[in-house]
N, CA and C atoms as an extended XYZ file, in Angstrom:
399
Properties=species:S:1:pos:R:3:atomname:S:1:resname:S:1:resid:I:1 pbc="F F F"
N       -38.297      -23.304       24.029 N   LEU     1
C       -37.433      -24.431       23.727 CA  LEU     1
C       -37.078      -24.458       22.239 C   LEU     1
N       -38.067      -24.181       21.402 N   ALA     2
C       -37.822      -24.159       19.958 CA  ALA     2
C       -36.849      -23.046       19.583 C   ALA     2
N       -36.979      -21.903       20.226 N   LEU     3
C       -36.077      -20.794       19.968 CA  LEU     3
C       -34.654      -21.142       20.383 C   LEU     3
N       -34.501      -21.790       21.507 N   LEU     4
C       -33.179      -22.221       21.961 CA  LEU     4
C       -32.564      -23.217       20.974 C   LEU     4
N       -33.368      -24.163       20.489 N   MET     5
C       -32.871      -25.130       19.502 CA  MET     5
C       -32.454      -24.429       18.216 C   MET     5
N       -33.202      -23.417       17.813 N   LEU     6
C       -32.871      -22.659       16.613 CA  LEU     6
C       -31.557      -21.913       16.790 C   LEU     6
N       -31.389      -21.277       17.927 N   VAL     7
C       -30.160      -20.523       18.198 CA  VAL     7
C       -28.950      -21.453       18.238 C   VAL     7
N       -29.080      -22.581       18.898 N   VAL     8
C       -27.960      -23.512       19.049 CA  VAL     8
C       -27.669      -24.256       17.745 C   VAL     8
N       -28.696      -24.602       16.999 N   GLY     9
C       -28.502      -25.451       15.835 CA  GLY     9
C       -28.434      -24.761       14.492 C   GLY     9
N       -28.668      -23.446       14.421 N   TRP    10
C       -28.742      -22.764       13.144 CA  TRP    10
C       -27.443      -22.856       12.349 C   TRP    10
N       -26.326      -22.461       12.927 N   ARG    11
C       -25.067      -22.448       12.173 CA  ARG    11
C       -24.635      -23.844       11.725 C   ARG    11
N       -24.668      -24.866       12.587 N   PRO    12
C       -24.269      -26.199       12.105 CA  PRO    12
C       -25.177      -26.722       10.991 C   PRO    12
N       -26.482      -26.492       11.115 N   VAL    13
C       -27.404      -26.964       10.081 CA  VAL    13
C       -27.191      -26.193        8.788 C   VAL    13
N       -27.003      -24.902        8.891 N   LYS    14
C       -26.740      -24.072        7.710 CA  LYS    14
C       -25.459      -24.533        7.016 C   LYS    14
N       -24.420      -24.813        7.804 N   ARG    15
C       -23.142      -25.258        7.241 CA  ARG    15
C       -23.305      -26.602        6.539 C   ARG    15
N       -23.971      -27.544        7.186 N   LEU    16
C       -24.159      -28.861        6.571 CA  LEU    16
C       -24.941      -28.763        5.271 C   LEU    16
N       -25.986      -27.956        5.270 N   PHE    17
C       -26.802      -27.771        4.065 CA  PHE    17
C       -25.967      -27.136        2.948 C   PHE    17
N       -25.197      -26.091        3.270 N   LEU    18
C       -24.378      -25.409        2.274 CA  LEU    18
C       -23.294      -26.328        1.719 C   LEU    18
N       -22.600      -27.051        2.601 N   LEU    19
C       -21.549      -27.953        2.131 CA  LEU    19
C       -22.113      -29.053        1.253 C   LEU    19
N       -23.271      -29.570        1.608 N   ARG    20
C       -23.907      -30.599        0.784 CA  ARG    20
C       -24.232      -30.047       -0.602 C   ARG    20
N       -24.738      -28.811       -0.647 N   HIS    21
C       -25.072      -28.208       -1.934 CA  HIS    21
C       -23.816      -27.921       -2.758 C   HIS    21
N       -22.744      -27.485       -2.118 N   LEU    22
C       -21.520      -27.192       -2.853 CA  LEU    22
C       -20.873      -28.465       -3.398 C   LEU    22
N       -20.952      -29.552       -2.649 N   LYS    23
C       -20.384      -30.823       -3.122 CA  LYS    23
C       -21.232      -31.434       -4.227 C   LYS    23
N       -22.520      -31.508       -4.009 N   PHE    24
C       -23.461      -32.135       -4.939 CA  PHE    24
C       -24.676      -31.223       -5.063 C   PHE    24
N       -24.678      -30.312       -6.042 N   PRO    25
C       -25.766      -29.322       -6.144 CA  PRO    25
C       -27.145      -29.974       -6.191 C   PRO    25
N       -28.086      -29.315       -5.547 N   PHE    26
C       -29.459      -29.811       -5.497 CA  PHE    26
C       -30.160      -29.654       -6.839 C   PHE    26
N       -29.673      -28.756       -7.689 N   TRP    27
C       -30.259      -28.549       -9.012 CA  TRP    27
C       -29.121      -28.406      -10.013 C   TRP    27
N       -29.474      -28.470      -11.280 N   GLN    28
C       -28.497      -28.380      -12.368 CA  GLN    28
C       -27.881      -26.986      -12.402 C   GLN    28
N       -26.554      -26.915      -12.508 N   VAL    29
C       -25.871      -25.623      -12.591 CA  VAL    29
C       -24.923      -25.642      -13.787 C   VAL    29
N       -24.566      -24.460      -14.254 N   SER    30
C       -23.656      -24.353      -15.398 CA  SER    30
C       -22.243      -24.758      -14.981 C   SER    30
N       -21.381      -25.099      -15.956 N   PRO    31
C       -20.003      -25.478      -15.611 CA  PRO    31
C       -19.237      -24.385      -14.859 C   PRO    31
N       -19.423      -23.128      -15.243 N   THR    32
C       -18.697      -22.068      -14.527 CA  THR    32
C       -19.196      -21.936      -13.092 C   THR    32
N       -20.494      -22.062      -12.900 N   THR    33
C       -21.045      -22.015      -11.544 CA  THR    33
C       -20.557      -23.203      -10.739 C   THR    33
N       -20.462      -24.358      -11.364 N   ARG    34
C       -19.974      -25.560      -10.682 CA  ARG    34
C       -18.539      -25.354      -10.198 C   ARG    34
N       -17.715      -24.729      -11.023 N   ILE    35
C       -16.327      -24.455      -10.628 CA  ILE    35
C       -16.295      -23.431       -9.498 C   ILE    35
N       -17.122      -22.395       -9.593 N   GLU    36
C       -17.177      -21.395       -8.524 CA  GLU    36
C       -17.647      -22.007       -7.213 C   GLU    36
N       -18.622      -22.911       -7.276 N   GLN    37
C       -19.098      -23.575       -6.064 CA  GLN    37
C       -18.018      -24.485       -5.476 C   GLN    37
N       -17.293      -25.163       -6.342 N   GLY    38
C       -16.194      -26.006       -5.860 CA  GLY    38
C       -15.132      -25.183       -5.161 C   GLY    38
N       -14.816      -24.023       -5.730 N   TRP    39
C       -13.804      -23.174       -5.093 CA  TRP    39
C       -14.316      -22.605       -3.778 C   TRP    39
N       -15.606      -22.324       -3.695 N   ARG    40
C       -16.187      -21.862       -2.422 CA  ARG    40
C       -16.003      -22.930       -1.349 C   ARG    40
N       -16.152      -24.194       -1.738 N   LEU    41
C       -15.931      -25.303       -0.813 CA  LEU    41
C       -14.481      -25.306       -0.329 C   LEU    41
N       -13.551      -25.063       -1.235 N   VAL    42
C       -12.130      -24.985       -0.861 CA  VAL    42
C       -11.902      -23.816        0.089 C   VAL    42
N       -12.511      -22.671       -0.184 N   GLU    43
C       -12.344      -21.513        0.699 CA  GLU    43
C       -12.869      -21.796        2.106 C   GLU    43
N       -13.977      -22.517        2.200 N   ILE    44
C       -14.523      -22.868        3.520 CA  ILE    44
C       -13.552      -23.798        4.238 C   ILE    44
N       -13.018      -24.777        3.516 N   ALA    45
C       -12.068      -25.714        4.125 CA  ALA    45
C       -10.817      -24.984        4.602 C   ALA    45
N       -10.303      -24.087        3.794 N   LEU    46
C        -9.112      -23.338        4.193 CA  LEU    46
C        -9.426      -22.396        5.353 C   LEU    46
N       -10.627      -21.854        5.387 N   GLY    47
C       -11.043      -21.017        6.517 CA  GLY    47
C       -11.091      -21.807        7.810 C   GLY    47
N       -11.390      -23.097        7.708 N   ASP    48
C       -11.413      -23.950        8.898 CA  ASP    48
C       -10.039      -24.064        9.546 C   ASP    48
N        -8.976      -23.903        8.764 N   VAL    49
C        -7.624      -23.960        9.331 CA  VAL    49
C        -7.012      -22.566        9.476 C   VAL    49
N        -7.828      -21.531        9.269 N   GLY    50
C        -7.375      -20.174        9.521 CA  GLY    50
C        -6.808      -19.429        8.336 C   GLY    50
N        -6.933      -19.956        7.130 N   VAL    51
C        -6.445      -19.270        5.936 CA  VAL    51
C        -7.659      -18.710        5.204 C   VAL    51
N        -7.876      -17.411        5.366 N   HIS    52
C        -9.039      -16.762        4.770 CA  HIS    52
C        -8.608      -15.985        3.528 C   HIS    52
N        -9.453      -15.949        2.508 N   PRO    53
C        -9.095      -15.187        1.300 CA  PRO    53
C        -9.023      -13.692        1.584 C   PRO    53
N        -8.060      -13.056        0.977 N   ILE    54
C        -7.902      -11.611        1.069 CA  ILE    54
C        -8.700      -11.006       -0.088 C   ILE    54
N        -9.461       -9.932        0.144 N   PRO    55
C       -10.216       -9.325       -0.950 CA  PRO    55
C        -9.305       -8.989       -2.140 C   PRO    55
N        -9.722       -9.421       -3.327 N   GLY    56
C        -8.953       -9.170       -4.543 CA  GLY    56
C        -7.879      -10.205       -4.828 C   GLY    56
N        -7.694      -11.161       -3.937 N   GLU    57
C        -6.665      -12.183       -4.129 CA  GLU    57
C        -7.164      -13.241       -5.104 C   GLU    57
N        -6.285      -13.661       -6.004 N   ASP    58
C        -6.673      -14.722       -6.923 CA  ASP    58
C        -6.557      -16.076       -6.237 C   ASP    58
N        -7.116      -17.092       -6.867 N   ALA    59
C        -7.164      -18.424       -6.265 CA  ALA    59
C        -5.767      -19.022       -6.092 C   ALA    59
N        -4.891      -18.792       -7.055 N   CYS    60
C        -3.529      -19.335       -6.940 CA  CYS    60
C        -2.784      -18.698       -5.766 C   CYS    60
N        -3.028      -17.423       -5.520 N   GLY    61
C        -2.411      -16.753       -4.376 CA  GLY    61
C        -2.877      -17.353       -3.059 C   GLY    61
N        -4.171      -17.646       -2.972 N   LEU    62
C        -4.708      -18.271       -1.763 CA  LEU    62
C        -4.121      -19.665       -1.571 C   LEU    62
N        -4.044      -20.430       -2.646 N   ALA    63
C        -3.471      -21.782       -2.558 CA  ALA    63
C        -2.005      -21.718       -2.128 C   ALA    63
N        -1.275      -20.744       -2.642 N   HIS    64
C         0.135      -20.587       -2.267 CA  HIS    64
C         0.279      -20.209       -0.788 C   HIS    64
N        -0.580      -19.312       -0.293 N   ARG    65
C        -0.536      -18.928        1.120 CA  ARG    65
C        -0.942      -20.080        2.033 C   ARG    65
N        -1.814      -20.949        1.537 N   ALA    66
C        -2.325      -22.043        2.361 CA  ALA    66
C        -1.325      -23.191        2.492 C   ALA    66
N        -0.418      -23.334        1.550 N   ALA    67
C         0.496      -24.481        1.542 CA  ALA    67
C         1.263      -24.668        2.856 C   ALA    67
N         1.906      -23.643        3.429 N   PRO    68
C         2.629      -23.862        4.690 CA  PRO    68
C         1.716      -24.243        5.856 C   PRO    68
N         0.523      -23.673        5.893 N   VAL    69
C        -0.414      -23.987        6.971 CA  VAL    69
C        -0.870      -25.438        6.858 C   VAL    69
N        -1.172      -25.871        5.646 N   LEU    70
C        -1.597      -27.259        5.432 CA  LEU    70
C        -0.469      -28.229        5.739 C   LEU    70
N         0.751      -27.848        5.441 N   GLN    71
C         1.902      -28.704        5.742 CA  GLN    71
C         2.076      -28.859        7.252 C   GLN    71
N         1.716      -27.814        8.008 N   LYS    72
C         1.818      -27.857        9.464 CA  LYS    72
C         0.822      -28.828       10.088 C   LYS    72
N        -0.409      -28.849        9.564 N   ILE    73
C        -1.421      -29.710       10.185 CA  ILE    73
C        -1.262      -31.167        9.790 C   ILE    73
N        -0.598      -31.416        8.648 N   SER    74
C        -0.425      -32.801        8.222 CA  SER    74
C         0.685      -32.889        7.191 C   SER    74
N         1.539      -33.901        7.325 N   PRO    75
C         2.569      -34.084        6.303 CA  PRO    75
C         1.989      -34.612        4.987 C   PRO    75
N         0.751      -35.087        5.021 N   ILE    76
C         0.111      -35.579        3.811 CA  ILE    76
C        -0.343      -34.382        2.992 C   ILE    76
N         0.089      -34.340        1.743 N   GLU    77
C        -0.225      -33.218        0.878 CA  GLU    77
C        -1.705      -33.212        0.511 C   GLU    77
N        -2.269      -32.018        0.449 N   VAL    78
C        -3.638      -31.861       -0.044 CA  VAL    78
C        -3.529      -31.817       -1.565 C   VAL    78
N        -3.812      -32.942       -2.192 N   HIS    79
C        -3.630      -33.063       -3.632 CA  HIS    79
C        -4.614      -32.209       -4.412 C   HIS    79
N        -4.133      -31.641       -5.496 N   GLY    80
C        -4.991      -30.960       -6.437 CA  GLY    80
C        -5.370      -29.539       -6.103 C   GLY    80
N        -4.856      -28.990       -5.021 N   LEU    81
C        -5.233      -27.633       -4.645 CA  LEU    81
C        -4.779      -26.639       -5.707 C   LEU    81
N        -3.586      -26.780       -6.227 N   THR    82
C        -3.111      -25.844       -7.250 CA  THR    82
C        -3.867      -26.022       -8.565 C   THR    82
N        -4.217      -27.262       -8.910 N   GLU    83
C        -4.985      -27.497      -10.135 CA  GLU    83
C        -6.379      -26.873      -10.020 C   GLU    83
N        -6.998      -27.017       -8.852 N   ALA    84
C        -8.313      -26.407       -8.628 CA  ALA    84
C        -8.209      -24.883       -8.669 C   ALA    84
N        -7.137      -24.342       -8.104 N   ALA    85
C        -6.938      -22.888       -8.130 CA  ALA    85
C        -6.744      -22.398       -9.565 C   ALA    85
N        -6.012      -23.149      -10.365 N   ASP    86
C        -5.830      -22.769      -11.769 CA  ASP    86
C        -7.163      -22.753      -12.507 C   ASP    86
N        -8.000      -23.763      -12.272 N   ALA    87
C        -9.313      -23.816      -12.919 CA  ALA    87
C       -10.170      -22.624      -12.488 C   ALA    87
N       -10.143      -22.287      -11.208 N   MET    88
C       -10.929      -21.156      -10.720 CA  MET    88
C       -10.441      -19.849      -11.329 C   MET    88
N        -9.136      -19.676      -11.431 N   ASP    89
C        -8.607      -18.445      -12.016 CA  ASP    89
C        -8.973      -18.327      -13.494 C   ASP    89
N        -9.017      -19.447      -14.218 N   ARG    90
C        -9.444      -19.400      -15.615 CA  ARG    90
C       -10.893      -18.929      -15.716 C   ARG    90
N       -11.736      -19.375      -14.789 N   VAL    91
C       -13.133      -18.928      -14.781 CA  VAL    91
C       -13.199      -17.457      -14.396 C   VAL    91
N       -12.505      -17.088      -13.347 N   ARG    92
C       -12.574      -15.705      -12.837 CA  ARG    92
C       -12.091      -14.699      -13.868 C   ARG    92
N       -11.064      -15.053      -14.625 N   PHE    93
C       -10.488      -14.106      -15.581 CA  PHE    93
C       -10.990      -14.332      -17.004 C   PHE    93
N       -11.999      -15.187      -17.175 N   GLY    94
C       -12.633      -15.368      -18.475 CA  GLY    94
C       -11.766      -16.030      -19.516 C   GLY    94
N       -10.938      -16.964      -19.099 N   LEU    95
C       -10.028      -17.627      -20.034 CA  LEU    95
C       -10.596      -18.922      -20.601 C   LEU    95
N       -11.840      -19.202      -20.319 N   GLY    96
C       -12.476      -20.390      -20.878 CA  GLY    96
C       -12.502      -21.547      -19.898 C   GLY    96
N       -13.504      -22.383      -20.082 N   VAL    97
C       -13.713      -23.521      -19.206 CA  VAL    97
C       -13.821      -24.772      -20.064 C   VAL    97
N       -13.144      -25.812      -19.653 N   THR    98
C       -13.260      -27.090      -20.338 CA  THR    98
C       -13.980      -28.071      -19.423 C   THR    98
N       -14.419      -29.169      -19.997 N   SER    99
C       -15.069      -30.188      -19.166 CA  SER    99
C       -14.069      -30.774      -18.170 C   SER    99
N       -12.809      -30.762      -18.530 N   GLU   100
C       -11.768      -31.253      -17.618 CA  GLU   100
C       -11.651      -30.352      -16.388 C   GLU   100
N       -11.825      -29.045      -16.560 N   ASP   101
C       -11.790      -28.111      -15.427 CA  ASP   101
C       -12.875      -28.442      -14.417 C   ASP   101
N       -14.067      -28.759      -14.901 N   VAL   102
C       -15.176      -29.100      -14.015 CA  VAL   102
C       -14.853      -30.382      -13.251 C   VAL   102
N       -14.311      -31.375      -13.939 N   LYS   103
C       -13.962      -32.637      -13.284 CA  LYS   103
C       -12.873      -32.426      -12.245 C   LYS   103
N       -11.886      -31.620      -12.586 N   ILE   104
C       -10.794      -31.328      -11.639 CA  ILE   104
C       -11.352      -30.662      -10.392 C   ILE   104
N       -12.208      -29.659      -10.588 N   MET   105
C       -12.753      -28.933       -9.434 CA  MET   105
C       -13.642      -29.835       -8.589 C   MET   105
N       -14.488      -30.630       -9.219 N   GLU   106
C       -15.366      -31.526       -8.455 CA  GLU   106
C       -14.554      -32.504       -7.626 C   GLU   106
N       -13.507      -33.068       -8.222 N   ARG   107
C       -12.708      -34.068       -7.514 CA  ARG   107
C       -11.878      -33.434       -6.402 C   ARG   107
N       -11.156      -32.373       -6.728 N   PHE   108
C       -10.189      -31.852       -5.780 CA  PHE   108
C       -10.794      -30.937       -4.725 C   PHE   108
N       -11.929      -30.320       -4.994 N   SER   109
C       -12.545      -29.502       -3.944 CA  SER   109
C       -13.065      -30.395       -2.820 C   SER   109
N       -13.690      -31.495       -3.176 N   VAL   110
C       -14.167      -32.440       -2.158 CA  VAL   110
C       -12.982      -33.075       -1.448 C   VAL   110
N       -11.947      -33.402       -2.201 N   TRP   111
C       -10.734      -33.990       -1.610 CA  TRP   111
C       -10.120      -33.028       -0.598 C   TRP   111
N       -10.051      -31.751       -0.937 N   THR   112
C        -9.479      -30.751       -0.035 CA  THR   112
C       -10.299      -30.646        1.248 C   THR   112
N       -11.604      -30.540        1.098 N   MET   113
C       -12.474      -30.433        2.273 CA  MET   113
C       -12.332      -31.657        3.174 C   MET   113
N       -12.400      -32.840        2.584 N   ASP   114
C       -12.326      -34.064        3.379 CA  ASP   114
C       -10.963      -34.235        4.042 C   ASP   114
N        -9.894      -33.910        3.325 N   THR   115
C        -8.544      -34.046        3.886 CA  THR   115
C        -8.351      -33.115        5.078 C   THR   115
N        -8.768      -31.873        4.932 N   ILE   116
C        -8.614      -30.912        6.025 CA  ILE   116
C        -9.500      -31.303        7.203 C   ILE   116
N       -10.750      -31.665        6.922 N   TRP   117
C       -11.691      -31.992        7.998 CA  TRP   117
C       -11.205      -33.180        8.811 C   TRP   117
N       -10.655      -34.194        8.161 N   GLU   118
C       -10.193      -35.394        8.870 CA  GLU   118
C        -9.002      -35.110        9.768 C   GLU   118
N        -8.235      -34.078        9.464 N   ARG   119
C        -7.050      -33.784       10.252 CA  ARG   119
C        -7.302      -32.799       11.384 C   ARG   119
N        -8.510      -32.263       11.463 N   LEU   120
C        -8.860      -31.385       12.575 CA  LEU   120
C        -9.222      -32.218       13.798 C   LEU   120
N        -8.901      -31.703       14.958 N   SER   121
C        -9.293      -32.388       16.192 CA  SER   121
C       -10.807      -32.237       16.375 C   SER   121
N       -11.362      -33.023       17.287 N   ASP   122
C       -12.801      -32.933       17.550 CA  ASP   122
C       -13.191      -31.530       18.011 C   ASP   122
N       -12.352      -30.936       18.821 N   ARG   123
C       -12.629      -29.589       19.313 CA  ARG   123
C       -12.620      -28.576       18.166 C   ARG   123
N       -11.644      -28.712       17.264 N   ASP   124
C       -11.583      -27.803       16.121 CA  ASP   124
C       -12.761      -28.014       15.173 C   ASP   124
N       -13.191      -29.256       15.002 N   GLN   125
C       -14.354      -29.520       14.162 CA  GLN   125
C       -15.606      -28.863       14.746 C   GLN   125
N       -15.760      -28.949       16.049 N   LEU   126
C       -16.908      -28.316       16.702 CA  LEU   126
C       -16.843      -26.798       16.543 C   LEU   126
N       -15.647      -26.238       16.708 N   ARG   127
C       -15.464      -24.797       16.527 CA  ARG   127
C       -15.826      -24.397       15.092 C   ARG   127
N       -15.431      -25.206       14.135 N   CYS   128
C       -15.725      -24.908       12.728 CA  CYS   128
C       -17.211      -25.009       12.421 C   CYS   128
N       -17.908      -25.904       13.092 N   MET   129
C       -19.341      -26.039       12.865 CA  MET   129
C       -20.086      -24.756       13.242 C   MET   129
N       -19.549      -24.023       14.211 N   TYR   130
C       -20.198      -22.799       14.651 CA  TYR   130
C       -19.545      -21.542       14.063 C   TYR   130
N       -18.583      -21.723       13.197 N   ARG   131
C       -17.917      -20.586       12.556 CA  ARG   131
C       -18.834      -19.991       11.490 C   ARG   131
N       -18.842      -18.678       11.397 N   GLU   132
C       -19.662      -18.013       10.375 CA  GLU   132
C       -19.021      -18.229        9.003 C   GLU   132
N       -19.838      -18.703        8.062 N   ILE   133
C       -19.338      -18.888        6.695 CA  ILE   133
C       -20.187      -18.098        5.711 C   ILE   133
């Protein structure tokens, strides 16, 4: 019975734990790590609607590819996605990080995840809970 519970519950529990850590880290992290974790949260949210990052693609490219898909699921714009992508690209390419970048990523990564999650149907949410991340 315990093995069955582990098999059935592993992915949803792992996802909940990871998302909680990405939104509000369990321990102190550096500003660049905080921005990278915020962008990982955005990538998971975009993966929930079928927009997966292409290897070597920059964050702005992913945000640009995601725009039509997000427009399809809801006429309400996912605010701050391009600003978060700009902050991530500055970190990725070593262009410097400001305290404003961290605030932008913290605010808009959670906003992106919550906006996408609320617009998914119950069936899609269940499918996403068992999706490999």
